Structure formats: C-alpha cells, structure tokens
Coordinates of C-alpha atoms in Angstrom, one line a residue:
M1 CA -6.1 -6.5 -15.7
G2 CA -8.6 -8.3 -18.3
K3 CA -13.0 -8.6 -18.5
I4 CA -12.8 -8.4 -14.4
K5 CA -15.4 -6.1 -12.7
D6 CA -17.0 -6.8 -10.1
R7 CA -16.6 -11.1 -10.9
Y8 CA -14.2 -10.1 -7.3
A9 CA -13.9 -9.9 -3.9
I10 CA -12.2 -9.1 -1.1
V11 CA -14.0 -9.9 1.9
G12 CA -12.1 -11.4 4.6
V13 CA -8.5 -8.9 7.1
G14 CA -6.8 -8.3 9.0
E15 CA -4.1 -7.8 10.8
S16 CA -2.4 -8.2 14.1
E17 CA -0.2 -6.0 16.9
R18 CA 1.8 -3.3 16.5
S19 CA 5.0 -2.9 17.4
K20 CA 8.4 -2.3 17.4
K21 CA 9.5 -4.8 19.7
S22 CA 7.3 -8.1 18.5
E23 CA 9.8 -10.1 20.8
T24 CA 8.0 -13.2 18.1
T25 CA 8.4 -14.3 15.0
P26 CA 6.9 -13.6 11.5
L27 CA 5.5 -16.2 11.4
H28 CA 3.6 -16.0 14.9
M29 CA 2.2 -13.0 14.1
A30 CA 0.6 -13.9 9.9
L31 CA -0.9 -16.8 12.5
D32 CA -2.1 -14.4 14.1
A33 CA -3.6 -12.1 11.3
A34 CA -4.6 -14.9 9.7
R35 CA -7.4 -16.0 11.6
I36 CA -8.5 -12.1 12.2
A37 CA -9.4 -12.5 8.3
I38 CA -10.6 -16.3 7.8
E39 CA -12.9 -15.1 11.1
D40 CA -13.5 -11.9 9.1
A41 CA -15.3 -14.0 5.8
G42 CA -16.8 -16.3 8.2
L43 CA -14.7 -19.7 6.8
E44 CA -12.4 -21.5 8.0
A45 CA -8.5 -22.8 6.9
K46 CA -10.2 -25.3 4.9
D47 CA -12.2 -23.4 2.7
I48 CA -8.8 -21.6 1.7
D49 CA -6.9 -23.1 -0.9
G50 CA -4.7 -20.8 -1.8
F51 CA -1.6 -18.8 0.4
M52 CA 0.6 -16.6 -1.2
S53 CA 3.3 -13.5 0.3
Y54 CA 5.7 -11.8 0.0
N55 CA 8.5 -9.8 1.5
E56 CA 12.2 -9.1 0.8
N57 CA 13.5 -12.1 2.7
D58 CA 12.8 -11.1 5.8
S59 CA 8.8 -13.3 6.0
C60 CA 8.2 -17.1 6.3
T61 CA 7.0 -19.0 4.0
S62 CA 3.4 -18.8 3.1
H63 CA 4.4 -23.4 3.1
Q64 CA 5.0 -22.5 6.6
L65 CA 1.7 -20.5 7.2
A66 CA -0.8 -23.1 5.6
T67 CA 0.8 -26.0 7.6
Y68 CA 0.6 -24.1 10.8
L69 CA -2.9 -23.5 9.6
G70 CA -3.6 -26.8 9.7
V71 CA -4.2 -26.5 6.1
R72 CA -2.4 -29.0 2.6
P73 CA -3.5 -26.0 0.2
K74 CA -3.5 -26.9 -3.8
Y75 CA -1.6 -23.8 -4.3
V76 CA 1.3 -21.4 -2.3
K77 CA 3.3 -18.5 -3.5
D78 CA 6.1 -16.7 -2.0
I79 CA 7.2 -13.8 -4.4
L80 CA 10.1 -11.1 -3.5
G81 CA 8.5 -7.8 -3.4
G82 CA 7.2 -4.3 -2.0
G83 CA 5.8 -1.9 -2.9
S84 CA 2.8 -3.3 -6.0
S85 CA 2.9 -6.8 -4.7
T86 CA 0.2 -6.7 -2.9
E87 CA -1.5 -5.6 -6.6
M88 CA 0.1 -8.5 -8.0
L89 CA -1.5 -11.1 -6.7
I90 CA -5.1 -9.7 -5.7
S91 CA -4.3 -10.9 -10.0
D92 CA -2.2 -13.7 -9.5
A93 CA -5.6 -14.7 -7.5
I94 CA -7.4 -14.2 -10.3
S95 CA -6.1 -16.1 -12.4
L96 CA -5.9 -18.9 -10.9
I97 CA -9.4 -18.0 -8.9
E98 CA -11.2 -18.0 -12.8
A99 CA -9.5 -20.3 -14.0
G100 CA -11.2 -22.9 -12.0
E101 CA -7.5 -23.9 -10.4
L102 CA -8.2 -22.2 -6.4
N103 CA -11.7 -21.7 -5.2
T104 CA -9.8 -18.8 -2.1
V105 CA -6.3 -17.3 -1.6
L106 CA -5.4 -15.9 1.4
I107 CA -2.4 -12.9 0.9
F108 CA -0.3 -11.5 3.7
R109 CA 2.8 -9.1 4.7
S110 CA 4.4 -10.1 7.9
M111 CA 8.1 -8.7 8.4
N112 CA 9.5 -7.8 11.9
G113 CA 10.6 -4.6 10.2
R114 CA 11.7 -2.9 13.4
S115 CA 13.0 -5.2 15.3
G116 CA 14.3 -7.3 12.5
S117 CA 16.0 -6.7 9.1
R118 CA 15.2 -3.5 8.4
M119 CA 14.6 -1.8 5.3
G120 CA 17.6 0.4 4.0
G121 CA 19.4 -0.4 6.7
G122 CA 21.9 -3.4 8.5
G123 CA 21.9 -6.4 7.1
W124 CA 21.5 -4.9 2.6
D125 CA 24.0 -6.2 1.4
P126 CA 25.9 -3.3 -1.0
D127 CA 26.8 -6.0 -3.2
M128 CA 23.3 -7.2 -3.4
L129 CA 21.6 -3.9 -3.9
Q130 CA 24.0 -3.4 -7.0
T131 CA 22.5 -6.2 -8.6
A132 CA 19.1 -6.8 -7.6
F133 CA 18.8 -2.6 -8.5
E134 CA 19.1 -1.9 -11.6
G135 CA 20.9 0.7 -12.5
G136 CA 22.3 0.3 -8.6
S137 CA 26.2 0.9 -9.9
Y138 CA 25.5 4.1 -11.1
I139 CA 24.9 6.0 -7.6
I140 CA 25.2 3.1 -4.5
P141 CA 28.9 3.2 -5.4
Y142 CA 28.9 6.6 -4.9
G143 CA 27.5 6.5 -1.1
A144 CA 23.3 6.3 -2.4
A145 CA 22.4 3.2 -0.5
S146 CA 19.1 3.7 0.8
P147 CA 15.8 4.5 -0.6
G148 CA 15.6 7.6 1.3
Q149 CA 18.5 8.5 -1.4
W150 CA 16.8 7.2 -4.0
F151 CA 13.2 9.0 -3.4
G152 CA 15.0 12.0 -2.1
L153 CA 16.7 12.8 -6.0
F154 CA 13.4 11.6 -8.1
A155 CA 11.2 14.6 -5.5
T156 CA 14.3 17.0 -6.2
R157 CA 13.8 17.4 -9.5
H158 CA 10.0 16.7 -9.8
M159 CA 9.8 20.1 -7.8
Y160 CA 12.4 21.9 -9.7
E161 CA 10.0 20.4 -12.4
T162 CA 6.8 21.6 -11.2
G163 CA 6.9 24.4 -8.3
I164 CA 5.9 21.7 -5.5
S165 CA 7.9 22.9 -2.6
Q166 CA 8.3 22.1 1.2
E167 CA 5.9 23.3 2.3
H168 CA 3.3 20.6 0.1
L169 CA 5.0 18.4 1.2
G170 CA 4.5 19.4 4.5
H171 CA 0.3 19.0 4.0
V172 CA 0.5 15.3 2.9
C173 CA 2.5 14.2 6.1
V174 CA 0.3 16.9 7.9
S175 CA -2.9 15.4 7.5
F176 CA -1.7 11.8 7.1
Y177 CA -0.9 12.9 11.1
E178 CA -4.3 14.8 11.5
H179 CA -6.4 10.7 10.3
A180 CA -3.5 8.7 13.0
Q181 CA -5.2 11.0 15.9
R182 CA -8.5 8.7 14.7
N183 CA -7.1 5.7 15.0
P184 CA -6.4 4.1 18.1
N185 CA -3.9 1.3 16.5
A186 CA -1.7 3.7 14.9
F187 CA 1.7 4.7 15.7
F188 CA 0.9 8.6 16.2
H189 CA -2.2 8.7 17.9
G190 CA -2.1 10.9 19.9
R191 CA 1.2 12.6 19.0
P192 CA -0.5 14.9 15.9
L193 CA 2.1 17.3 14.2
D194 CA 1.3 21.4 12.0
M195 CA 3.0 22.5 10.1
E196 CA 5.6 25.3 12.7
E197 CA 7.2 22.1 13.6
Y198 CA 7.0 20.1 10.4
M199 CA 8.8 23.4 8.7
N200 CA 10.9 23.3 11.9
T201 CA 12.7 19.3 10.9
P202 CA 15.6 18.8 10.5
Y203 CA 16.3 17.0 6.4
L204 CA 17.4 13.2 7.0
S205 CA 17.4 13.4 3.4
Y206 CA 16.6 16.1 1.6
P207 CA 13.9 17.4 1.1
F208 CA 12.9 14.6 3.6
T209 CA 11.9 15.4 6.7
K210 CA 11.4 12.8 9.0
H211 CA 8.4 13.3 8.7
D212 CA 7.7 12.3 5.6
F213 CA 10.2 8.5 5.6
C214 CA 7.1 6.5 5.7
L215 CA 7.2 3.8 9.7
E216 CA 9.0 0.9 10.1
S217 CA 7.7 -1.6 12.4
D218 CA 6.3 -5.3 13.5
E219 CA 3.1 -7.0 11.9
A220 CA 1.0 -8.9 9.9
N221 CA -1.4 -7.7 8.2
A222 CA -4.1 -10.5 6.0
I223 CA -6.4 -10.3 3.1
I224 CA -8.9 -13.3 1.4
V225 CA -10.0 -13.5 -2.2
T226 CA -12.9 -15.0 -3.9
S227 CA -15.1 -15.2 -6.6
A228 CA -18.8 -13.0 -6.5
E229 CA -20.5 -15.9 -6.2
R230 CA -18.6 -17.1 -2.9
A231 CA -19.1 -13.7 -1.2
R232 CA -22.3 -13.6 -1.1
D233 CA -22.3 -16.8 1.2
C234 CA -19.3 -14.8 3.3
K235 CA -20.5 -12.9 7.0
S236 CA -18.5 -9.2 6.4
K237 CA -19.9 -7.3 3.7
P238 CA -18.2 -8.1 0.5
V239 CA -15.6 -5.2 -1.3
Y240 CA -16.3 -6.5 -5.0
I241 CA -13.6 -5.5 -7.4
M242 CA -14.2 -3.2 -10.5
G243 CA -10.2 -3.0 -12.3
L244 CA -7.4 -3.7 -10.6
S245 CA -3.6 -2.7 -13.5
S246 CA -2.1 -5.5 -10.8
R247 CA 2.1 -3.8 -12.1
Q248 CA 3.3 -2.3 -14.5
C249 CA 7.2 -2.0 -15.3
H250 CA 9.4 0.2 -17.3
P251 CA 13.3 1.0 -17.9
H252 CA 14.9 2.2 -14.4
A253 CA 15.2 5.8 -14.5
H254 CA 19.0 5.7 -16.0
Y255 CA 17.5 5.0 -19.5
W256 CA 14.7 7.0 -19.4
S257 CA 14.8 9.8 -21.9
D258 CA 12.5 11.4 -20.0
I259 CA 13.0 11.0 -16.0
T260 CA 9.9 12.7 -14.6
Q261 CA 8.3 10.0 -15.7
V262 CA 6.9 6.8 -12.8
A263 CA 5.0 3.4 -13.8
S264 CA 2.1 5.5 -12.5
D265 CA 1.7 7.6 -15.6
Y266 CA 1.2 3.9 -17.2
V267 CA -1.1 1.9 -14.9
A268 CA -3.4 5.0 -14.4
P269 CA -5.3 4.5 -17.4
E270 CA -5.6 0.5 -17.1
V271 CA -6.8 0.5 -14.0
Y272 CA -9.2 3.8 -15.2
Q273 CA -10.1 1.2 -18.3
S274 CA -11.2 -2.1 -16.8
A275 CA -13.2 -0.6 -13.5
G276 CA -15.6 2.3 -15.9
V277 CA -15.1 3.9 -14.0
K278 CA -12.6 8.8 -14.2
P279 CA -11.6 10.5 -10.8
E280 CA -13.6 11.7 -9.9
D281 CA -15.8 9.2 -9.4
I282 CA -13.1 8.0 -6.9
H283 CA -14.4 9.0 -2.9
V284 CA -11.5 7.7 -1.0
A285 CA -8.3 6.8 -2.4
S286 CA -5.5 4.6 -0.3
I287 CA -2.7 6.2 -2.7
Y288 CA 0.8 4.5 -1.0
D289 CA 2.8 6.2 0.8
C290 CA 6.1 5.6 1.4
F291 CA 7.3 9.2 1.1
S292 CA 5.1 11.6 1.8
W293 CA 6.2 12.8 -2.0
V294 CA 5.5 10.0 -3.5
V295 CA 1.9 10.7 -3.2
L296 CA 2.3 14.1 -4.5
R297 CA 3.1 12.0 -7.6
Q298 CA 0.5 9.4 -7.4
L299 CA -2.6 11.8 -7.5
E300 CA -0.6 13.7 -10.1
A301 CA -0.4 10.5 -12.0
F302 CA -4.2 9.4 -11.4
G303 CA -5.8 12.6 -12.2
F304 CA -6.9 14.0 -9.1
A305 CA -4.5 16.9 -9.8
P306 CA -3.2 18.7 -13.4
R307 CA 0.5 18.3 -13.0
G308 CA 2.3 21.2 -12.2
E309 CA -1.3 22.1 -9.1
V310 CA -1.2 19.3 -6.7
G311 CA 1.0 21.2 -4.6
D312 CA -2.1 23.6 -3.8
F313 CA -4.5 20.8 -4.4
V314 CA -3.6 19.4 -1.3
A315 CA -2.6 22.9 0.4
D316 CA -6.4 23.9 -0.1
G317 CA -6.9 20.5 2.3
N318 CA -8.4 17.9 -0.4
L319 CA -6.2 14.9 1.7
R320 CA -8.6 15.4 4.7
L321 CA -11.6 13.6 6.0
D322 CA -13.3 16.6 4.9
G323 CA -11.6 16.8 2.0
K324 CA -12.2 16.4 -2.4
L325 CA -10.4 13.1 -1.8
P326 CA -9.9 12.0 1.9
T327 CA -7.1 9.8 1.1
N328 CA -4.9 7.1 3.7
T329 CA -7.8 7.5 6.6
A330 CA -5.6 5.1 8.9
G331 CA -2.7 7.7 9.2
G332 CA -0.6 5.3 5.8
M333 CA 3.0 4.7 6.0
L334 CA 3.6 7.6 7.2
S335 CA 1.7 7.7 10.7
E336 CA 0.1 4.7 11.0
G337 CA 2.9 1.8 10.2
Y338 CA 4.7 -0.4 7.3
T339 CA 3.9 -3.0 5.5
H340 CA 4.5 -2.5 2.6
G341 CA 1.4 -1.4 1.6
M342 CA -0.8 -3.8 3.3
N343 CA -2.1 -2.5 5.6
N344 CA -3.2 1.3 3.0
V345 CA -6.1 -1.5 1.3
L346 CA -7.3 -2.2 4.7
E347 CA -8.3 0.5 5.1
I348 CA -9.7 1.1 2.7
V349 CA -11.3 -1.7 2.9
R350 CA -13.0 -0.7 5.9
Q351 CA -14.1 2.6 4.9
I352 CA -16.2 0.7 1.9
R353 CA -17.9 -1.4 4.2
H354 CA -19.0 1.3 6.1
E355 CA -16.6 0.1 9.2
Y356 CA -16.9 3.1 10.8
E357 CA -19.9 4.3 11.0
G358 CA -21.0 6.2 13.7
T359 CA -17.1 7.5 14.5
D360 CA -15.3 10.5 13.3
R361 CA -12.9 7.6 11.3
Q362 CA -15.8 7.2 8.4
V363 CA -16.4 9.1 5.4
K364 CA -19.2 9.6 4.3
D365 CA -20.7 8.3 0.9
C366 CA -18.3 6.2 1.2
E367 CA -18.7 3.5 -2.2
I368 CA -15.5 3.8 -4.7
G369 CA -11.9 3.3 -3.6
I370 CA -8.4 3.7 -5.6
C371 CA -5.8 2.3 -4.4
T372 CA -2.5 2.2 -6.1
G373 CA 0.9 0.2 -5.1
W374 CA 4.6 2.3 -5.7
A375 CA 7.7 -0.3 -6.1
G376 CA 9.3 3.1 -7.0
P377 CA 9.7 5.0 -9.5
D378 CA 9.2 2.1 -12.8
I379 CA 6.9 -0.2 -10.8
A380 CA 3.3 0.6 -9.6
G381 CA -0.1 -0.7 -9.7
A382 CA -3.4 0.1 -8.9
M383 CA -7.4 -1.8 -8.2
I384 CA -10.1 0.4 -8.0
L385 CA -13.0 -0.8 -4.9
R386 CA -16.5 -0.1 -4.8
N387 CA -19.2 -1.1 -1.9
E388 CA -22.4 -3.4 -3.1

C-alpha cells in the first residue's frame, strides 16, 4: 500500500470467550469482542463510525453489530473471505480514513467454527465449492474437497523440491504448542507436545497429522484502526502500521507455470519496501498457520530463511520465544484458537505493546513485528507494525 508509514495505528483489541461450544450466537460473541476493544482503546461506541467484517456465511453482519452497540455508522462492509482478509480490511479502513470519509474503524471476525458451520466440513456443498474455488473442477470431483487435501498436495511438492522433512513440520507444531503452555486461554494450554508424540501420530491427509491442522473454535476477535493523530488520545499504547500489502493475487495453481510459487513471494518485497525495513529488523512474527507447512513456506517467502534451509531454521529453535524469530507466541491457530488469523493479529499487538512485561510470555526487546495473512497459495497479505 502507498505511503502510509506510521500514519495509522491499531489502538484497541478485544476477544470473546474461546470455546468448542459457545451456546450463543456470533452476534453475541462479536458484541463481547467489540466492547472489549472499544474499552481497550478508551473510546465509546459512538466514536466508531466504520464497521467491517469478513465471514464465510457463518457470522453476523457489521450493520447488526453497530445496531446492537447503539451506533448509526457512516459505513459498513462485509466480505466473503478468510486468511488474508484482516490485512485487506485494514487497508480499506486506512483508505477511507485517508479520504476523510471515516475517523475510526472497528474490524471483527466472529464465528462458531466448531459448534456451527465447520470449515471444510458439513454444510459445504460440492457444487458451491467448485464454483467458488477456481480450478475446483479439476480436483473436487475426485474427492479432494477439503483444505487439508489441497494444502497437502502443495506441501508434498514443496517438500520434494526443498528437502523439508516430516520432522521439520513437527518443529513448527512443537514450538507453537510450547507457546500455548504460557497462554491460559489457548486450547492446548496444559497439553504440551513433544517430537516423539508428533512423529507417532497417524496422518490425516499426507503429510499432515492432526497436529499440523489449525483448530476449530467458537470465538470473536475485534481490532480498532484510526489515524496516528487520534491514536495519541487513546488509552492504550498505539501500535503503528509501518507497511502493508493488503492482498496480492495471481492465478490459481492449476494455471501456474511453477506450482511452487505462492502469493507471499509477491507480498514480501512490497511490504518491506512500504515499511522501509528488512527481515533482519523484525523482532517478532505472527505467521498465518492454517497448516504447519504454510508457516515454513512463508518463512521462505519473507526472507527469514533461504529456500531449502527453512527446515534447519525451525529445527534450531528459532520460532521459540528465545529464538531468532519468536513466532505465534500465543500458540497460533495450531494450538491457541482459530479466527482466520485475527487472533494472531491480537497477539502481535500485545507483544509490541509489551503487555506481557514481567512474565515469561514477553519477547525481549520487541519493537517491530510482522503479521502475515494467507487465504491460499494464490492469495496473501502482510503488515509490519512497530511500537512508539
């Protein structure tokens, strides 16, 4: 995105209770998350003049949320999307604030992802999938109708090309499960994972075991974006947006000349140029982790390890809190919870604010972080954030 460096900030974050069976509605959870984010920013509901959300026909609308908060907003927007939608909606919010149309925007994701409509599970019509998923007619009629099967194919090819092993996938999982032990709100808090257990776990869809899949959860997350000028008057410490590549797309893999390419390869140079930093300047990361392999491929794309060496990078413990690149420090979507990546955004904001100072959760000397989004190999986004 254009010249936005340090001119906009995230000033509030909030999350509802996380569970496997909420016994309530996405609207109720969205209200909980929104109210916490508004309080975190030191604002009132009437200060929010824009509401945005993304969903997969499994949530409430922005208009509903605004209505139940007692607000008549200037602008609402709901999109069909997952993975990289947080970055895209932040970009949209910035554009509208820049144009003078809005002052402050609340973005949320709310879903009963376990007790309601389950991603890739029941309720997904094969005909709808073939229409929505470009190239789906090549694989869905043959039984590959779920994300685990699609991503497994990409992972297998990449592993063959680069020498990544099953153990390298395991190091991602073990590192994130370790982080979850410090997070009492993580699903896998109190349930650590070691490499022996990982390697003895059966495959669900090669090369993925159950540990390589993201979780299903009932929860809502919310963030608030405003200008740097307004951010100075907010209660919590602002986290400034240095650079943003809201969403990069290129044709689906069925049309590529090189099926090992991913959209993150195009996002990376754009977001670093926008922020004016390099990979070595990053202190903490939230890497979209719908599957363990997706983390490895993005670490490559964003320059944290050369192609063919990313396996050694994670095996050396570099994703841990004391590693070179502490990553998904709340446990990520593999072991904390799953809201199509927004929970990872909340965590990196808290790390950059130093909210965990004095505990074993805080990354030391954490001033600049990267947060990535991934809706598939063909769609991605990223943003780079900093402390004051």
